[in-house]
Coordinates of N, CA and C in Angstrom, one line a residue:
M1 N 127.4 99.1 109.8 CA 126.6 98.0 109.2 C 125.2 97.9 109.9
T2 N 124.1 98.1 109.2 CA 122.8 98.0 109.8 C 122.3 96.6 109.4
R3 N 121.8 95.9 110.4 CA 121.2 94.5 110.2 C 119.7 94.6 110.4
L4 N 118.9 94.2 109.4 CA 117.5 94.2 109.4 C 116.9 92.7 109.3
I5 N 116.2 92.3 110.3 CA 115.6 91.0 110.4 C 114.1 91.1 110.1
V6 N 113.6 90.5 109.0 CA 112.2 90.6 108.6 C 111.6 89.3 108.9
W7 N 110.7 89.3 109.9 CA 110.3 88.1 110.6 C 108.8 87.9 110.3
R8 N 108.4 86.7 109.8 CA 107.0 86.4 109.5 C 106.4 85.9 110.8
H9 N 105.1 86.3 111.0 CA 104.4 85.9 112.2 C 104.2 84.4 112.3
G10 N 103.7 83.9 113.5 CA 103.4 82.5 113.7 C 102.1 82.1 113.1
N11 N 101.9 80.8 113.2 CA 100.7 80.2 112.5 C 99.4 80.6 113.1
T12 N 98.4 80.7 112.3 CA 97.0 81.0 112.7 C 96.1 79.9 112.2
D13 N 94.9 79.8 112.7 CA 93.9 78.8 112.2 C 93.6 79.0 110.7
W14 N 93.6 80.3 110.3 CA 93.4 80.5 108.8 C 94.6 80.0 108.0
N15 N 95.8 80.2 108.5 CA 97.0 79.6 107.8 C 96.7 78.1 107.7
A16 N 96.3 77.4 108.8 CA 96.2 76.0 108.8 C 95.1 75.5 107.9
T17 N 94.1 76.3 107.6 CA 93.0 75.8 106.7 C 93.0 76.4 105.4
G18 N 94.1 77.2 105.0 CA 94.2 77.7 103.7 C 93.2 78.8 103.4
R19 N 92.8 79.6 104.4 CA 91.9 80.7 104.2 C 92.7 82.0 104.0
V20 N 92.2 82.9 103.2 CA 92.9 84.1 102.8 C 92.7 85.1 103.9
Q21 N 93.8 85.5 104.6 CA 93.7 86.5 105.7 C 93.8 87.9 105.2
G22 N 94.8 88.2 104.4 CA 95.1 89.6 104.0 C 95.2 90.4 105.2
Q23 N 94.4 91.5 105.3 CA 94.4 92.4 106.4 C 93.4 92.1 107.5
T24 N 92.7 90.9 107.4 CA 91.8 90.5 108.5 C 92.6 90.2 109.7
D25 N 92.2 90.7 110.8 CA 93.0 90.6 112.1 C 92.7 89.3 112.8
V26 N 93.4 88.2 112.3 CA 93.3 86.9 112.8 C 94.4 86.6 113.8
P27 N 94.1 86.1 115.0 CA 95.1 85.9 116.1 C 95.9 84.6 115.8
L28 N 97.0 84.6 116.5 CA 97.8 83.3 116.5 C 97.0 82.2 117.2
N29 N 97.3 81.0 116.7 CA 96.7 79.8 117.4 C 97.8 79.3 118.4
D30 N 97.5 78.1 119.0 CA 98.5 77.6 120.0 C 99.8 77.3 119.3
L31 N 99.8 76.7 118.1 CA 101.0 76.4 117.4 C 101.8 77.7 117.1
G32 N 101.1 78.8 116.7 CA 101.7 80.0 116.4 C 102.4 80.7 117.6
R33 N 101.7 80.6 118.7 CA 102.3 81.1 120.0 C 103.5 80.3 120.4
E34 N 103.5 79.0 120.2 CA 104.7 78.2 120.5 C 105.8 78.5 119.5
Q35 N 105.5 78.7 118.2 CA 106.5 79.0 117.3 C 107.2 80.4 117.7
A36 N 106.4 81.3 118.1 CA 107.0 82.6 118.5 C 107.9 82.5 119.7
R37 N 107.4 81.7 120.7 CA 108.3 81.4 121.9 C 109.6 80.7 121.6
T38 N 109.5 79.8 120.6 CA 110.7 79.1 120.2 C 111.7 79.9 119.4
A39 N 111.2 80.8 118.5 CA 112.0 81.6 117.7 C 112.6 82.8 118.5
A40 N 111.9 83.3 119.5 CA 112.3 84.5 120.2 C 113.7 84.4 120.8
P41 N 114.1 83.3 121.5 CA 115.5 83.3 122.0 C 116.6 83.4 120.9
L42 N 116.3 82.8 119.8 CA 117.3 82.9 118.7 C 117.5 84.3 118.2
L43 N 116.4 85.1 118.1 CA 116.5 86.5 117.7 C 117.0 87.3 118.8
A44 N 116.7 87.0 120.0 CA 117.2 87.8 121.2 C 118.7 87.7 121.2
A45 N 119.3 86.5 120.8 CA 120.7 86.3 120.8 C 121.4 87.2 119.8
L46 N 120.7 87.8 118.8 CA 121.2 88.8 117.9 C 121.3 90.2 118.5
R47 N 120.8 90.3 119.7 CA 120.9 91.6 120.4 C 120.2 92.7 119.6
P48 N 118.9 92.6 119.3 CA 118.3 93.7 118.6 C 118.2 94.9 119.4
D49 N 118.3 96.1 118.7 CA 118.2 97.4 119.4 C 116.8 97.9 119.3
V50 N 116.0 97.4 118.4 CA 114.6 97.9 118.2 C 113.8 96.7 117.7
V51 N 112.5 96.7 118.1 CA 111.5 95.7 117.6 C 110.3 96.5 117.1
V52 N 110.0 96.2 115.8 CA 108.8 96.8 115.2 C 107.9 95.8 114.7
A53 N 106.6 96.0 114.6 CA 105.6 95.0 114.1 C 104.5 95.7 113.4
S54 N 103.9 94.9 112.5 CA 102.6 95.2 112.0 C 101.6 95.4 113.1
D55 N 100.5 96.2 112.9 CA 99.6 96.3 114.0 C 98.5 95.2 114.0
L56 N 98.6 94.3 113.1 CA 97.7 93.1 113.1 C 98.2 92.2 114.2
R57 N 97.2 91.6 114.9 CA 97.6 90.8 116.2 C 98.5 89.7 115.9
R58 N 98.4 89.0 114.8 CA 99.3 87.8 114.6 C 100.8 88.2 114.5
A59 N 101.0 89.4 114.0 CA 102.4 89.9 114.0 C 102.8 90.6 115.3
A60 N 101.9 91.4 115.8 CA 102.2 92.1 117.1 C 102.4 91.1 118.2
D61 N 101.7 90.0 118.3 CA 101.8 89.1 119.4 C 103.1 88.2 119.1
T62 N 103.5 88.0 117.9 CA 104.7 87.3 117.6 C 105.9 88.2 118.1
A63 N 105.8 89.5 117.8 CA 106.9 90.4 118.3 C 106.9 90.5 119.8
A64 N 105.8 90.4 120.4 CA 105.7 90.5 121.9 C 106.5 89.4 122.6
A65 N 106.6 88.2 121.9 CA 107.4 87.1 122.5 C 108.9 87.5 122.6
L66 N 109.3 88.2 121.6 CA 110.7 88.7 121.6 C 110.9 89.9 122.5
A67 N 109.9 90.7 122.6 CA 110.0 91.9 123.5 C 110.1 91.4 125.0
Q68 N 109.5 90.3 125.3 CA 109.6 89.8 126.7 C 111.0 89.5 127.1
L69 N 111.8 89.0 126.1 CA 113.1 88.6 126.4 C 114.1 89.8 126.3
T70 N 113.9 90.8 125.4 CA 114.8 91.9 125.2 C 114.5 93.1 126.1
G71 N 113.2 93.2 126.5 CA 112.9 94.4 127.3 C 112.5 95.6 126.4
H72 N 112.7 95.5 125.1 CA 112.4 96.6 124.2 C 110.9 96.6 123.9
P73 N 110.3 97.8 123.9 CA 108.8 97.8 123.5 C 108.7 97.5 122.1
V74 N 107.5 97.0 121.7 CA 107.2 96.8 120.3 C 106.6 98.0 119.7
R75 N 107.3 98.6 118.7 CA 106.8 99.7 118.0 C 105.8 99.3 116.9
S76 N 104.7 99.9 116.7 CA 103.7 99.5 115.8 C 103.7 100.3 114.5
D77 N 103.6 99.7 113.4 CA 103.5 100.4 112.1 C 102.5 99.7 111.2
A78 N 101.4 100.4 110.9 CA 100.3 99.8 110.1 C 100.8 99.5 108.6
R79 N 101.9 100.2 108.2 CA 102.3 100.0 106.8 C 102.9 98.6 106.6
L80 N 103.2 97.9 107.7 CA 103.7 96.5 107.7 C 102.6 95.5 107.6
R81 N 101.4 95.9 107.4 CA 100.3 94.9 107.3 C 100.5 94.1 106.0
E82 N 99.8 92.9 106.0 CA 99.8 92.1 104.8 C 99.1 92.7 103.6
R83 N 99.4 92.2 102.5 CA 98.7 92.7 101.3 C 97.2 92.6 101.5
H84 N 96.5 93.6 101.0 CA 95.0 93.6 101.1 C 94.5 92.7 99.9
F85 N 93.7 91.7 100.3 CA 93.2 90.8 99.3 C 91.8 91.0 98.8
G86 N 91.3 92.2 99.0 CA 90.1 92.7 98.4 C 88.9 91.7 98.7
Q87 N 88.3 91.3 97.6 CA 87.1 90.4 97.7 C 87.4 89.0 98.1
W88 N 88.7 88.6 98.2 CA 89.1 87.3 98.6 C 89.2 87.1 100.1
Q89 N 89.4 88.2 100.8 CA 89.6 88.1 102.2 C 88.5 87.3 102.9
G90 N 88.9 86.3 103.7 CA 88.0 85.5 104.4 C 87.5 84.2 103.6
L91 N 87.9 84.1 102.4 CA 87.6 83.0 101.6 C 88.7 81.9 101.6
A92 N 88.2 80.7 101.5 CA 89.2 79.6 101.3 C 89.8 79.8 99.9
L93 N 91.1 79.5 99.7 CA 91.7 79.6 98.4 C 90.9 78.9 97.3
A94 N 90.4 77.7 97.6 CA 89.6 77.0 96.7 C 88.3 77.7 96.3
D95 N 87.7 78.4 97.2 CA 86.5 79.2 96.9 C 86.9 80.4 96.1
A96 N 88.0 81.0 96.4 CA 88.4 82.2 95.6 C 88.7 81.8 94.1
A97 N 89.3 80.6 93.9 CA 89.5 80.1 92.6 C 88.2 79.8 91.8
E98 N 87.2 79.4 92.6 CA 85.9 79.0 91.9 C 85.1 80.3 91.6
R99 N 85.1 81.3 92.5 CA 84.3 82.5 92.4 C 85.0 83.5 91.5
F100 N 86.3 83.5 91.4 CA 87.1 84.5 90.7 C 88.1 83.8 89.8
P101 N 87.6 83.0 88.8 CA 88.6 82.2 88.1 C 89.6 83.0 87.3
A102 N 89.2 84.1 86.6 CA 90.1 84.8 85.8 C 91.2 85.5 86.7
E103 N 90.7 86.1 87.8 CA 91.6 86.8 88.7 C 92.5 85.8 89.4
Y104 N 92.0 84.7 89.7 CA 92.8 83.6 90.4 C 93.9 83.2 89.4
A105 N 93.6 83.0 88.1 CA 94.6 82.5 87.2 C 95.7 83.6 87.0
R106 N 95.3 84.8 87.0 CA 96.3 85.9 86.8 C 97.2 85.9 88.1
W107 N 96.6 85.8 89.3 CA 97.3 85.8 90.5 C 98.3 84.6 90.5
R108 N 97.9 83.4 90.1 CA 98.8 82.3 90.1 C 99.9 82.4 89.1
A109 N 99.6 83.2 88.0 CA 100.7 83.4 87.0 C 101.6 84.5 87.4
G110 N 101.4 85.2 88.5 CA 102.3 86.2 89.0 C 101.9 87.6 88.5
D111 N 100.7 87.8 88.0 CA 100.3 89.2 87.6 C 100.4 90.1 88.9
P112 N 101.1 91.2 88.8 CA 101.2 92.0 90.0 C 100.0 92.8 90.3
D113 N 99.0 92.8 89.5 CA 97.7 93.5 89.7 C 96.5 92.7 89.2
P114 N 96.2 91.6 89.9 CA 95.3 90.6 89.3 C 93.8 91.0 89.3
G115 N 93.4 92.0 90.0 CA 92.0 92.4 90.1 C 91.3 91.9 91.4
A116 N 90.0 91.9 91.4 CA 89.2 91.5 92.5 C 89.5 92.4 93.8
G117 N 89.9 93.6 93.5 CA 90.2 94.5 94.7 C 91.5 94.2 95.4
I118 N 92.3 93.3 94.8 CA 93.6 92.9 95.5 C 94.6 94.0 95.3
E119 N 95.3 94.4 96.4 CA 96.3 95.4 96.3 C 97.4 95.0 95.4
S120 N 97.9 95.9 94.5 CA 98.9 95.6 93.6 C 100.3 95.4 94.3
L121 N 101.1 94.6 93.7 CA 102.4 94.3 94.3 C 103.3 95.5 94.3
D122 N 103.1 96.4 93.4 CA 103.9 97.7 93.4 C 103.5 98.5 94.6
D123 N 102.2 98.6 94.9 CA 101.7 99.4 96.1 C 102.2 98.7 97.4
L124 N 102.1 97.4 97.4 CA 102.5 96.7 98.6 C 104.0 96.9 98.9
G125 N 104.8 96.7 97.8 CA 106.2 96.9 98.0 C 106.6 98.2 98.4
K126 N 105.9 99.2 97.9 CA 106.2 100.6 98.2 C 105.9 100.9 99.7
R127 N 104.7 100.5 100.2 CA 104.4 100.9 101.6 C 105.2 100.0 102.6
V128 N 105.4 98.8 102.3 CA 106.2 97.9 103.2 C 107.7 98.4 103.2
G129 N 108.2 98.6 102.0 CA 109.6 99.1 101.8 C 109.8 100.4 102.6
E130 N 108.9 101.3 102.6 CA 109.0 102.5 103.4 C 109.0 102.2 104.8
A131 N 108.2 101.3 105.3 CA 108.2 100.9 106.7 C 109.5 100.3 107.1
L132 N 110.0 99.4 106.3 CA 111.3 98.8 106.6 C 112.4 99.8 106.7
L133 N 112.4 100.8 105.8 CA 113.5 101.8 105.9 C 113.3 102.6 107.1
A134 N 112.1 103.0 107.5 CA 111.8 103.7 108.7 C 112.3 103.0 109.9
A135 N 112.0 101.7 109.9 CA 112.4 100.8 111.1 C 113.9 100.8 111.2
A136 N 114.6 100.6 110.0 CA 116.1 100.5 110.0 C 116.7 101.8 110.5
G137 N 116.0 102.9 110.2 CA 116.5 104.2 110.6 C 116.4 104.5 112.1
L138 N 115.7 103.6 112.8 CA 115.6 103.8 114.3 C 116.9 103.3 115.0
A139 N 117.7 102.5 114.3 CA 118.9 102.0 114.9 C 120.0 101.9 113.8
D140 N 120.4 103.0 113.2 CA 121.4 103.0 112.2 C 122.7 102.4 112.7
G141 N 123.2 101.4 112.0 CA 124.4 100.7 112.5 C 124.1 99.6 113.5
G142 N 122.8 99.4 113.8 CA 122.5 98.4 114.8 C 121.6 97.3 114.2
T143 N 120.9 96.6 115.0 CA 120.0 95.5 114.6 C 118.6 95.8 114.9
V144 N 117.7 95.6 113.9 CA 116.3 95.9 114.0 C 115.6 94.6 113.6
V145 N 114.6 94.2 114.4 CA 113.7 93.1 114.0 C 112.3 93.6 113.7
V146 N 111.8 93.2 112.6 CA 110.5 93.7 112.1 C 109.6 92.4 111.9
A147 N 108.5 92.4 112.7 CA 107.5 91.3 112.6 C 106.4 91.7 111.6
T148 N 106.3 90.9 110.5 CA 105.3 91.3 109.5 C 104.7 90.0 109.0
H149 N 104.4 90.0 107.7 CA 103.6 88.9 107.1 C 104.3 88.4 105.8
G150 N 103.9 87.2 105.4 CA 104.6 86.5 104.3 C 104.7 87.3 103.0
G151 N 103.6 87.7 102.5 CA 103.6 88.5 101.2 C 104.2 89.9 101.4
A152 N 103.9 90.5 102.5 CA 104.5 91.8 102.8 C 106.0 91.7 102.9
A153 N 106.5 90.7 103.6 CA 107.9 90.5 103.8 C 108.6 90.4 102.4
R154 N 108.1 89.6 101.6 CA 108.7 89.3 100.2 C 108.8 90.6 99.4
Q155 N 107.7 91.4 99.4 CA 107.7 92.6 98.5 C 108.5 93.7 99.2
G156 N 108.4 93.8 100.5 CA 109.2 94.8 101.2 C 110.7 94.6 101.0
V157 N 111.1 93.4 101.2 CA 112.5 93.0 100.9 C 112.9 93.3 99.5
G158 N 112.1 92.9 98.6 CA 112.3 93.2 97.1 C 112.5 94.6 96.8
R159 N 111.7 95.5 97.5 CA 111.8 96.9 97.3 C 113.2 97.4 97.8
L160 N 113.7 97.0 98.9 CA 115.0 97.4 99.4 C 116.1 96.9 98.5
L161 N 116.0 95.7 98.0 CA 117.0 95.1 97.1 C 116.9 95.5 95.7
D162 N 115.8 96.2 95.3 CA 115.5 96.7 94.0 C 115.4 95.5 93.0
W163 N 114.7 94.4 93.5 CA 114.5 93.2 92.7 C 113.2 93.3 91.9
D164 N 113.2 92.9 90.7 CA 111.9 92.8 89.9 C 111.0 91.7 90.4
H165 N 109.7 91.9 90.1 CA 108.7 90.8 90.5 C 109.1 89.4 90.0
S166 N 109.7 89.3 88.8 CA 110.0 88.0 88.3 C 111.1 87.4 89.1
V167 N 112.0 88.2 89.7 CA 113.1 87.7 90.5 C 112.5 87.2 91.9
L168 N 111.6 88.1 92.4 CA 111.0 87.8 93.7 C 110.2 86.5 93.7
R169 N 109.6 86.1 92.6 CA 108.8 84.9 92.5 C 109.7 83.7 92.7
S170 N 111.0 83.8 92.4 CA 111.9 82.7 92.6 C 112.4 82.5 94.0
L171 N 112.1 83.5 94.9 CA 112.5 83.5 96.3 C 111.4 82.7 97.1
G172 N 111.8 81.6 97.7 CA 110.8 80.8 98.5 C 110.1 81.6 99.5
S173 N 108.8 81.3 99.8 CA 108.0 82.0 100.8 C 108.5 81.7 102.2
L174 N 108.4 82.6 103.0 CA 108.8 82.4 104.4 C 107.9 81.5 105.1
A175 N 108.4 80.5 105.8 CA 107.6 79.7 106.7 C 107.2 80.5 107.9
N176 N 106.1 80.1 108.6 CA 105.7 80.8 109.8 C 106.8 80.9 110.8
C177 N 107.0 82.1 111.3 CA 108.1 82.4 112.3 C 109.5 82.2 111.8
H178 N 109.7 82.3 110.5 CA 111.0 82.3 109.9 C 111.3 83.7 109.5
W179 N 112.5 84.0 109.1 CA 112.9 85.4 108.8 C 113.9 85.5 107.7
T180 N 114.0 86.7 107.2 CA 115.0 87.1 106.2 C 116.0 88.1 106.8
E181 N 117.2 88.0 106.5 CA 118.2 88.9 107.1 C 118.8 89.8 106.0
L182 N 118.7 91.1 106.1 CA 119.3 92.0 105.2 C 120.4 92.8 106.0
R183 N 121.4 93.2 105.2 CA 122.4 94.1 105.8 C 122.7 95.3 104.9
R184 N 123.1 96.4 105.4 CA 123.3 97.6 104.6 C 124.7 98.2 105.1
N185 N 125.5 98.5 104.1 CA 126.7 99.3 104.3 C 126.8 100.4 103.3
D186 N 127.8 101.3 103.5 CA 127.9 102.4 102.6 C 128.4 102.0 101.2
V187 N 129.0 100.8 101.1 CA 129.6 100.4 99.8 C 128.6 99.6 99.0
R188 N 127.9 98.6 99.6 CA 127.0 97.7 98.8 C 125.5 98.1 99.0
G189 N 125.2 99.0 99.9 CA 123.8 99.3 100.1 C 123.2 98.1 100.8
W190 N 121.9 97.8 100.5 CA 121.2 96.7 101.1 C 121.6 95.4 100.3
H191 N 121.8 94.3 101.1 CA 122.1 93.0 100.4 C 121.5 91.9 101.3
L192 N 121.2 90.8 100.6 CA 120.6 89.7 101.3 C 121.7 88.8 101.9
R193 N 121.5 88.5 103.2 CA 122.5 87.7 103.9 C 122.0 86.3 104.2
A194 N 120.6 86.2 104.4 CA 120.0 84.9 104.8 C 118.5 84.9 104.5
H195 N 117.9 83.8 104.2 CA 116.5 83.8 103.9 C 115.9 82.5 104.5
N196 N 114.7 82.6 105.0 CA 113.9 81.5 105.5 C 114.6 80.8 106.7
V197 N 115.2 81.6 107.6 CA 115.9 81.1 108.7 C 114.9 80.9 109.9
G198 N 115.0 79.8 110.6 CA 114.1 79.7 111.8 C 114.5 78.4 112.5
P199 N 113.8 78.2 113.7 CA 114.2 77.1 114.6 C 113.7 75.8 114.2
I200 N 112.6 75.7 113.4 CA 112.0 74.5 113.0 C 111.8 74.5 111.5
D201 N 112.1 73.4 110.8 CA 112.0 73.3 109.4 C 110.5 72.9 109.0
R202 N 109.7 74.0 108.9 CA 108.3 73.8 108.6 C 108.0 74.3 107.2
P203 N 107.2 73.6 106.4 CA 106.8 74.2 105.0 C 106.1 75.5 105.1
A204 N 106.4 76.4 104.2 CA 105.7 77.7 104.2 C 104.2 77.5 103.8
Q205 N 103.3 78.3 104.3 CA 101.9 78.3 103.9 C 101.8 79.1 102.6
P206 N 100.7 78.9 101.9 CA 100.5 79.6 100.6 C 100.7 81.1 100.8
E207 N 101.1 81.8 99.8 CA 101.4 83.2 99.8 C 100.5 84.1 100.5
P208 N 99.1 84.1 100.3 CA 98.3 85.1 100.9 C 97.8 84.8 102.3
V209 N 98.1 83.7 102.9 CA 97.4 83.3 104.1 C 98.3 83.3 105.3

C-alpha cells in the first residue's frame, strides 16, 4: 500500500488579499510559516519516506518545515507548480473580472480552458499527475508527502483518480496547509482516503490564489 499526501502550501500575502499568484514566486507570510510549523508534526507522525515540493518558494518553504523534523531532504519538481494564470497573474480577482469579463465568466462557470493565456485544466492535470506518480514511485509501498498548490493539487489528484472536471468541481478547495490523502493498492488502484485534513479549521482561499 502506497500512501500519498498532497499538501497545500501555507498562506501568503497574495492569498490574504485575493491576488492571483499562479506561477508567480510569492513567499509565505508570517501566518503561512506558522501554519507550516503547526502542520509539520502531524505529517511527521505519518513517518514519510520522501518529501517532494514544487520549486516555488511558498511550497518549498512549507515542505522545509516538515524536512526539519524528518531529516529527509526536500526533492524539487517544477511540474508541481500552480496553474499558470496567463494575463491574470498579479491581478486582484476583482480586477481580472473587470478587465477580462468573458474569460472570467467562463472560468467561474468551470470552463477548463477559459482563455486569457490561462493554462487548461487538462494540461495542468497531466503535468501534476505525472509529478505525483513520479513522487509516489520514490517510495513504493511507503508514504510520500508532496507540497504543492491548491489548484494543482485538485487537478493532480483528479488525474490519479480519473475523475472528470465536473466531479472535481464538487470537491472543496484545500485550505492553506491542509492536505488530501490518497492510497494505492494492486486491487483498487488509487483511491481517496481523506480530504482537507489539517491542524486548524481555516476557510480555503479562492482557487487561483
